[in-house]
Each structure stands twice: as structure tokens, then as C-alpha cells.
mmCIF file of N, CA and C in Angstrom:
data_model
loop_
_atom_site.group_PDB
_atom_site.id
_atom_site.type_symbol
_atom_site.label_atom_id
_atom_site.label_comp_id
_atom_site.label_asym_id
_atom_site.label_seq_id
_atom_site.Cartn_x
_atom_site.Cartn_y
_atom_site.Cartn_z
ATOM 1 N N PHE A 475 90.857 62.774 114.943
ATOM 2 C CA PHE A 475 91.806 63.567 115.280
ATOM 3 C C PHE A 475 91.052 64.893 115.310
ATOM 4 N N MET A 476 91.042 66.010 116.498
ATOM 5 C CA MET A 476 90.464 67.232 116.352
ATOM 6 C C MET A 476 91.608 68.086 116.204
ATOM 7 N N PRO A 477 91.782 69.147 115.011
ATOM 8 C CA PRO A 477 92.611 69.879 115.581
ATOM 9 C C PRO A 477 92.536 70.813 116.774
ATOM 10 N N ASP A 478 93.225 71.365 117.082
ATOM 11 C CA ASP A 478 93.106 72.232 118.340
ATOM 12 C C ASP A 478 92.265 73.568 117.923
ATOM 13 N N THR A 479 91.551 74.274 117.875
ATOM 14 C CA THR A 479 91.086 74.940 117.692
ATOM 15 C C THR A 479 91.957 76.534 117.695
ATOM 16 N N ASP A 480 92.290 76.662 119.477
ATOM 17 C CA ASP A 480 92.965 77.964 119.666
ATOM 18 C C ASP A 480 93.864 78.006 118.679
ATOM 19 N N LYS A 481 94.517 76.870 118.272
ATOM 20 C CA LYS A 481 95.572 77.274 117.140
ATOM 21 C C LYS A 481 95.582 78.345 115.785
ATOM 22 N N TYR A 482 94.034 77.568 115.536
ATOM 23 C CA TYR A 482 93.638 78.097 113.962
ATOM 24 C C TYR A 482 92.730 79.598 114.616
ATOM 25 N N SER A 483 92.432 79.756 115.760
ATOM 26 C CA SER A 483 91.722 81.072 115.688
ATOM 27 C C SER A 483 92.899 82.139 116.192
ATOM 28 N N ALA A 484 93.872 81.671 116.834
ATOM 29 C CA ALA A 484 95.269 82.647 117.054
ATOM 30 C C ALA A 484 95.521 83.280 115.940
ATOM 31 N N LEU A 485 95.509 82.632 114.561
ATOM 32 C CA LEU A 485 95.442 83.577 113.081
ATOM 33 C C LEU A 485 95.300 84.604 113.040
ATOM 34 N N ASP A 486 95.496 85.798 112.579
ATOM 35 C CA ASP A 486 94.926 87.153 113.288
ATOM 36 C C ASP A 486 94.522 87.178 111.500
ATOM 37 N N ARG A 487 93.119 87.866 111.203
ATOM 38 C CA ARG A 487 92.788 87.366 110.257
ATOM 39 C C ARG A 487 93.005 88.472 109.443
ATOM 40 N N VAL A 488 93.352 89.619 109.742
ATOM 41 C CA VAL A 488 94.184 90.631 109.247
ATOM 42 C C VAL A 488 95.448 90.588 108.114
ATOM 43 N N LEU A 489 96.422 89.956 109.277
ATOM 44 C CA LEU A 489 97.237 89.325 108.615
ATOM 45 C C LEU A 489 97.364 88.244 107.962
ATOM 46 N N HIS A 490 96.332 87.566 108.238
ATOM 47 C CA HIS A 490 96.498 86.229 107.322
ATOM 48 C C HIS A 490 96.469 86.473 105.778
ATOM 49 N N GLN A 491 96.151 87.604 105.577
ATOM 50 C CA GLN A 491 95.811 87.848 104.251
ATOM 51 C C GLN A 491 97.065 88.514 103.781
ATOM 52 N N PRO A 492 98.058 87.183 102.430
ATOM 53 C CA PRO A 492 98.764 87.072 102.174
ATOM 54 C C PRO A 492 99.789 88.228 101.758
ATOM 55 N N ILE A 493 98.831 89.388 101.121
ATOM 56 C CA ILE A 493 99.616 90.979 101.027
ATOM 57 C C ILE A 493 100.171 91.788 102.304
ATOM 58 N N ARG A 494 98.957 91.647 103.146
ATOM 59 C CA ARG A 494 98.806 92.282 104.227
ATOM 60 C C ARG A 494 100.602 91.461 105.054
ATOM 61 N N THR A 495 100.883 90.139 104.923
ATOM 62 C CA THR A 495 101.367 89.451 105.464
ATOM 63 C C THR A 495 102.994 90.084 105.096
ATOM 64 N N ARG A 496 102.944 90.494 104.158
ATOM 65 C CA ARG A 496 104.399 90.445 103.061
ATOM 66 C C ARG A 496 104.634 92.078 104.228
ATOM 67 N N ILE A 497 103.009 93.200 103.809
ATOM 68 C CA ILE A 497 103.921 94.401 104.074
ATOM 69 C C ILE A 497 104.428 94.389 105.788
ATOM 70 N N ALA A 498 103.360 93.694 106.000
ATOM 71 C CA ALA A 498 103.931 93.496 107.903
ATOM 72 C C ALA A 498 105.243 92.871 107.732
ATOM 73 N N ALA A 499 105.728 92.430 107.293
ATOM 74 C CA ALA A 499 106.563 91.778 107.219
ATOM 75 C C ALA A 499 108.124 92.536 106.962
ATOM 76 N N PHE A 500 107.583 93.518 105.923
ATOM 77 C CA PHE A 500 108.785 94.269 105.355
ATOM 78 C C PHE A 500 108.634 95.288 106.045
ATOM 79 N N LEU A 501 107.611 95.881 106.719
ATOM 80 C CA LEU A 501 107.589 97.109 107.763
ATOM 81 C C LEU A 501 108.250 96.802 108.921
ATOM 82 N N THR A 502 108.554 95.488 109.644
ATOM 83 C CA THR A 502 108.666 95.041 110.649
ATOM 84 C C THR A 502 110.397 94.643 110.531
ATOM 85 N N ALA A 503 110.997 94.053 109.456
ATOM 86 C CA ALA A 503 112.423 94.120 109.149
ATOM 87 C C ALA A 503 112.884 95.867 109.127
ATOM 88 N N ARG A 504 112.423 96.401 108.153
ATOM 89 C CA ARG A 504 112.796 97.923 107.477
ATOM 90 C C ARG A 504 112.983 98.802 108.471
ATOM 91 N N GLY A 505 111.296 98.728 109.124
ATOM 92 C CA GLY A 505 111.300 99.949 110.516
ATOM 93 C C GLY A 505 110.208 100.772 109.948
ATOM 94 N N ASP A 506 110.228 101.429 108.984
ATOM 95 C CA ASP A 506 109.623 102.281 108.038
ATOM 96 C C ASP A 506 110.076 102.430 106.658
ATOM 97 N N ALA A 507 108.769 103.074 106.230
ATOM 98 C CA ALA A 507 108.671 103.043 104.384
ATOM 99 C C ALA A 507 107.629 103.960 103.830
ATOM 100 N N THR A 508 108.038 104.327 102.614
ATOM 101 C CA THR A 508 107.298 105.393 101.970
ATOM 102 C C THR A 508 106.127 104.148 101.378
ATOM 103 N N PHE A 509 105.326 104.800 100.803
ATOM 104 C CA PHE A 509 104.294 104.044 99.647
ATOM 105 C C PHE A 509 104.972 103.717 98.719
ATOM 106 N N THR A 510 105.944 104.502 98.093
ATOM 107 C CA THR A 510 106.422 104.001 96.957
ATOM 108 C C THR A 510 106.967 103.024 97.319
ATOM 109 N N ASP A 511 108.692 102.883 98.413
ATOM 110 C CA ASP A 511 109.423 101.998 99.068
ATOM 111 C C ASP A 511 108.275 100.847 98.832
ATOM 112 N N LEU A 512 107.312 100.600 99.709
ATOM 113 C CA LEU A 512 106.392 99.502 99.468
ATOM 114 C C LEU A 512 105.912 98.555 98.180
ATOM 115 N N LYS A 513 105.909 99.857 97.380
ATOM 116 C CA LYS A 513 105.176 99.069 95.995
ATOM 117 C C LYS A 513 106.157 99.095 95.543
ATOM 118 N N LYS A 514 107.257 99.223 95.349
ATOM 119 C CA LYS A 514 108.590 98.794 94.344
ATOM 120 C C LYS A 514 108.951 97.476 95.025
ATOM 121 N N ALA A 515 109.214 97.215 96.798
ATOM 122 C CA ALA A 515 109.850 96.139 97.052
ATOM 123 C C ALA A 515 109.099 94.801 97.156
ATOM 124 N N LEU A 516 107.430 94.919 96.943
ATOM 125 C CA LEU A 516 106.444 94.349 97.258
ATOM 126 C C LEU A 516 105.817 93.819 95.976
ATOM 127 N N ALA A 517 106.198 94.584 94.660
ATOM 128 C CA ALA A 517 105.940 94.774 93.299
ATOM 129 C C ALA A 517 104.308 94.345 93.217
ATOM 130 N N LEU A 518 103.382 95.384 93.922
ATOM 131 C CA LEU A 518 102.026 95.860 93.824
ATOM 132 C C LEU A 518 101.388 97.194 93.353
ATOM 133 N N THR A 519 100.693 96.841 92.759
ATOM 134 C CA THR A 519 99.701 98.378 92.079
ATOM 135 C C THR A 519 99.338 99.145 93.253
ATOM 136 N N ASP A 520 99.074 100.438 92.982
ATOM 137 C CA ASP A 520 98.630 101.405 93.723
ATOM 138 C C ASP A 520 97.630 101.006 94.406
ATOM 139 N N GLY A 521 96.562 100.619 93.637
ATOM 140 C CA GLY A 521 95.367 100.434 94.142
ATOM 141 C C GLY A 521 95.076 99.079 95.384
ATOM 142 N N ASN A 522 96.260 98.042 94.903
ATOM 143 C CA ASN A 522 96.211 97.142 95.533
ATOM 144 C C ASN A 522 96.870 97.580 96.876
ATOM 145 N N LEU A 523 98.076 97.995 97.017
ATOM 146 C CA LEU A 523 98.778 99.092 97.998
ATOM 147 C C LEU A 523 98.006 99.485 98.812
ATOM 148 N N GLU A 524 97.357 100.076 98.278
ATOM 149 C CA GLU A 524 96.536 101.517 98.944
ATOM 150 C C GLU A 524 95.391 100.629 100.092
ATOM 151 N N ALA A 525 94.466 100.059 99.492
ATOM 152 C CA ALA A 525 93.235 99.242 100.055
ATOM 153 C C ALA A 525 94.007 98.071 101.114
ATOM 154 N N HIS A 526 95.407 97.624 101.102
ATOM 155 C CA HIS A 526 95.679 96.873 101.787
ATOM 156 C C HIS A 526 96.235 97.794 103.283
ATOM 157 N N MET A 527 97.257 98.918 102.877
ATOM 158 C CA MET A 527 96.765 99.765 103.654
ATOM 159 C C MET A 527 96.098 100.334 104.444
ATOM 160 N N LYS A 528 94.779 100.814 104.410
ATOM 161 C CA LYS A 528 93.708 101.503 105.075
ATOM 162 C C LYS A 528 93.770 100.528 105.619
ATOM 163 N N LYS A 529 93.535 99.212 105.463
ATOM 164 C CA LYS A 529 93.321 98.227 106.765
ATOM 165 C C LYS A 529 93.912 97.846 107.430
ATOM 166 N N LEU A 530 95.090 97.737 107.002
ATOM 167 C CA LEU A 530 96.103 97.945 108.435
ATOM 168 C C LEU A 530 96.081 98.858 109.693
ATOM 169 N N ILE A 531 95.790 99.795 108.404
ATOM 170 C CA ILE A 531 95.445 101.629 109.509
ATOM 171 C C ILE A 531 94.772 101.373 109.798
ATOM 172 N N GLN A 532 93.610 100.609 109.887
ATOM 173 C CA GLN A 532 92.263 101.195 110.338
ATOM 174 C C GLN A 532 92.278 100.055 111.540
ATOM 175 N N VAL A 533 93.192 98.943 111.445
ATOM 176 C CA VAL A 533 92.959 98.288 112.668
ATOM 177 C C VAL A 533 94.172 98.187 113.944
ATOM 178 N N GLY A 534 95.065 99.771 113.353
ATOM 179 C CA GLY A 534 96.072 99.882 114.211
ATOM 180 C C GLY A 534 97.492 99.676 113.953
ATOM 181 N N TYR A 535 97.639 98.700 113.066
ATOM 182 C CA TYR A 535 98.692 98.196 112.970
ATOM 183 C C TYR A 535 99.900 98.988 112.218
ATOM 184 N N VAL A 536 99.129 99.381 111.086
ATOM 185 C CA VAL A 536 100.136 100.879 110.617
ATOM 186 C C VAL A 536 99.498 101.904 111.287
ATOM 187 N N SER A 537 101.427 102.772 111.459
ATOM 188 C CA SER A 537 101.277 104.360 111.468
ATOM 189 C C SER A 537 101.615 104.972 110.500
ATOM 190 N N VAL A 538 100.960 106.483 110.269
ATOM 191 C CA VAL A 538 101.303 106.901 109.199
ATOM 192 C C VAL A 538 101.732 108.457 109.468
ATOM 193 N N SER A 539 103.014 108.518 109.332
ATOM 194 C CA SER A 539 103.447 110.200 109.724
ATOM 195 C C SER A 539 103.821 111.066 108.783
ATOM 196 N N GLN A 540 103.641 112.117 108.349
ATOM 197 C CA GLN A 540 104.262 112.846 107.208
ATOM 198 C C GLN A 540 105.582 113.254 107.386
ATOM 199 N N GLN A 541 106.601 113.287 106.543
ATOM 200 C CA GLN A 541 107.971 113.580 106.391
ATOM 201 C C GLN A 541 107.876 114.390 105.074
ATOM 202 N N LYS A 542 108.841 115.729 105.130
ATOM 203 C CA LYS A 542 109.109 116.358 104.225
ATOM 204 C C LYS A 542 110.610 116.202 103.469
ATOM 205 N N ILE A 543 110.070 115.712 102.134
ATOM 206 C CA ILE A 543 111.309 115.550 101.351
ATOM 207 C C ILE A 543 111.570 116.075 100.426
ATOM 208 N N ASP A 544 112.606 116.044 100.084
ATOM 209 C CA ASP A 544 113.508 117.330 99.527
ATOM 210 C C ASP A 544 113.072 118.600 99.395
ATOM 211 N N GLY A 545 113.329 118.844 101.057
ATOM 212 C CA GLY A 545 112.565 120.203 101.662
ATOM 213 C C GLY A 545 111.360 120.613 101.710
ATOM 214 N N ASN A 546 110.744 120.025 100.665
ATOM 215 C CA ASN A 546 109.537 120.953 100.695
ATOM 216 C C ASN A 546 108.358 119.567 100.720
ATOM 217 N N ARG A 547 108.373 119.008 99.833
ATOM 218 C CA ARG A 547 107.335 117.996 99.184
ATOM 219 C C ARG A 547 107.164 116.586 100.228
ATOM 220 N N PRO A 548 106.047 117.555 101.271
ATOM 221 C CA PRO A 548 105.289 116.296 102.238
ATOM 222 C C PRO A 548 105.139 114.738 101.552
ATOM 223 N N GLN A 549 105.724 113.699 102.337
ATOM 224 C CA GLN A 549 105.379 112.620 101.824
ATOM 225 C C GLN A 549 104.971 111.391 103.350
ATOM 226 N N SER A 550 103.638 110.803 102.864
ATOM 227 C CA SER A 550 103.582 109.828 104.264
ATOM 228 C C SER A 550 104.795 108.647 104.048
ATOM 229 N N LEU A 551 105.273 108.495 105.799
ATOM 230 C CA LEU A 551 106.196 107.013 105.722
ATOM 231 C C LEU A 551 105.172 106.579 107.304
ATOM 232 N N TYR A 552 104.872 105.208 106.480
ATOM 233 C CA TYR A 552 104.712 104.186 106.552
ATOM 234 C C TYR A 552 105.882 103.426 108.005
ATOM 235 N N ALA A 553 104.618 102.909 109.351
ATOM 236 C CA ALA A 553 105.927 102.486 109.925
ATOM 237 C C ALA A 553 104.656 101.156 110.849
ATOM 238 N N MET A 554 105.374 100.164 111.443
ATOM 239 C CA MET A 554 104.211 99.287 112.218
ATOM 240 C C MET A 554 104.376 99.673 113.492
ATOM 241 N N SER A 555 103.120 100.234 114.282
ATOM 242 C CA SER A 555 102.928 99.915 115.274
ATOM 243 C C SER A 555 103.468 99.606 116.547
ATOM 244 N N SER A 556 103.435 99.667 117.850
ATOM 245 C CA SER A 556 103.757 98.333 118.890
ATOM 246 C C SER A 556 102.296 97.549 118.815
ATOM 247 N N GLU A 557 101.726 97.777 118.425
ATOM 248 C CA GLU A 557 100.324 97.069 118.606
ATOM 249 C C GLU A 557 100.412 95.823 117.134
ATOM 250 N N GLY A 558 100.438 96.713 116.355
ATOM 251 C CA GLY A 558 101.458 95.526 114.952
ATOM 252 C C GLY A 558 101.971 95.145 115.105
ATOM 253 N N LYS A 559 103.271 95.615 115.749
ATOM 254 C CA LYS A 559 104.387 94.591 116.141
ATOM 255 C C LYS A 559 104.276 93.575 117.097
ATOM 256 N N THR A 560 103.623 93.488 117.793
ATOM 257 C CA THR A 560 102.925 92.446 118.856
ATOM 258 C C THR A 560 102.190 91.501 118.225
ATOM 259 N N ALA A 561 101.181 92.387 117.609
ATOM 260 C CA ALA A 561 99.972 91.398 116.919
ATOM 261 C C ALA A 561 100.904 90.377 115.740
ATOM 262 N N PHE A 562 101.698 90.844 114.792
ATOM 263 C CA PHE A 562 102.424 90.052 113.948
ATOM 264 C C PHE A 562 103.676 88.865 114.154
ATOM 265 N N GLN A 563 104.378 89.157 115.295
ATOM 266 C CA GLN A 563 104.624 88.082 116.227
ATOM 267 C C GLN A 563 103.956 87.757 117.125
ATOM 268 N N ASN A 564 102.848 87.898 117.222
ATOM 269 C CA ASN A 564 101.995 86.714 117.459
ATOM 270 C C ASN A 564 101.431 85.896 116.275
ATOM 271 N N TYR A 565 101.100 86.457 115.576
ATOM 272 C CA TYR A 565 100.759 85.720 113.809
ATOM 273 C C TYR A 565 101.663 84.663 113.671
ATOM 274 N N VAL A 566 103.193 85.238 113.713
ATOM 275 C CA VAL A 566 104.453 84.112 113.113
ATOM 276 C C VAL A 566 104.499 83.274 113.779
ATOM 277 N N GLN A 567 104.476 83.394 115.289
ATOM 278 C CA GLN A 567 104.215 82.490 116.608
ATOM 279 C C GLN A 567 103.454 81.328 116.128
ATOM 280 N N ALA A 568 101.753 81.898 116.001
ATOM 281 C CA ALA A 568 101.143 80.875 115.688
ATOM 282 C C ALA A 568 101.329 80.180 114.596
ATOM 283 N N LEU A 569 101.542 80.433 113.357
ATOM 284 C CA LEU A 569 102.070 79.788 111.940
ATOM 285 C C LEU A 569 102.699 78.800 112.171
ATOM 286 N N SER A 570 103.767 79.345 113.662
ATOM 287 C CA SER A 570 105.248 78.023 113.574
ATOM 288 C C SER A 570 104.041 77.313 114.639
ATOM 289 N N ASP A 571 103.629 77.326 115.420
ATOM 290 C CA ASP A 571 102.268 76.423 115.930
ATOM 291 C C ASP A 571 102.089 75.387 115.386
ATOM 292 N N LEU A 572 101.580 75.818 114.357
ATOM 293 C CA LEU A 572 100.625 75.458 113.108
ATOM 294 C C LEU A 572 101.829 74.271 112.483
ATOM 295 N N PHE A 573 102.730 74.604 112.386
ATOM 296 C CA PHE A 573 103.867 73.409 111.481
ATOM 297 C C PHE A 573 103.974 73.210 112.169
ATOM 298 N N ASN A 574 104.620 72.962 113.589
ATOM 299 C CA ASN A 574 104.977 71.815 114.703
ATOM 300 C C ASN A 574 104.079 71.019 115.278
ATOM 301 N N MET A 575 102.726 71.330 114.993
ATOM 302 C CA MET A 575 101.718 70.192 115.462
ATOM 303 C C MET A 575 102.493 68.635 115.566
ATOM 304 N N GLY A 576 102.648 68.588 114.823
ATOM 305 C CA GLY A 576 102.771 66.947 114.271
ATOM 306 C C GLY A 576 104.249 66.238 115.223
ATOM 307 N N GLU A 577 104.691 67.395 115.312
ATOM 308 C CA GLU A 577 105.979 66.967 116.075
ATOM 309 C C GLU A 577 106.017 66.674 117.773
ATOM 310 N N LYS A 578 104.656 66.755 118.193
ATOM 311 C CA LYS A 578 104.221 66.757 119.585
ATOM 312 C C LYS A 578 103.945 65.350 120.097
#
């Protein structure tokens, strides 16, 4: 039996990292979130979350905008970009295809 390499290559290497998968899932479901929201919801340290967010922003999967909180203080608001949403949908589909390989 030779595995279908196309199925494996469809797994996005950026999203296949578990913390980045969780970040993408959270932002896809919620729409947008602050750094603090993400940190609390996903139980991550500042450094860990920052490193993964930098990678997601670098590849264009997450966008950042500034929003004024409490009238004065600007705060970063993170959201999945349209490219990121598409990549995440494709990633989830590729996982689903892998899970269902034995049923065909």
C-alpha cells in the first residue's frame, strides 16, 4: 500500500503545528480577538503566542488592526485574513480526507 502523497502534501505546514491550528480555529470561529483574549482562551504564555502569531502574520493568514480601547489605549486586534480562512478550510478538509482514507 502506497499512501496518496497528495493527501499528505495538502497538510499546510504552517497550520499543521498544533498551537497554530488552535489559533486559526479560535479566530475562524470568533472572527477577531485581542492578544489577551487569545492568550487566555488558549492558555498560552506571551512568548509562545507571540512567536506563533508572528508566523501566521508573516505568511498572511492573520491580519492585525489597531483598535482604541477605553477611549485612548490602542490595542491590536487579530483576525484570519481571507487567505488564512481559505488555508484553514483546506487544511481541515485535508485532515478529513486523511481520516476517511480507509473508507474508500
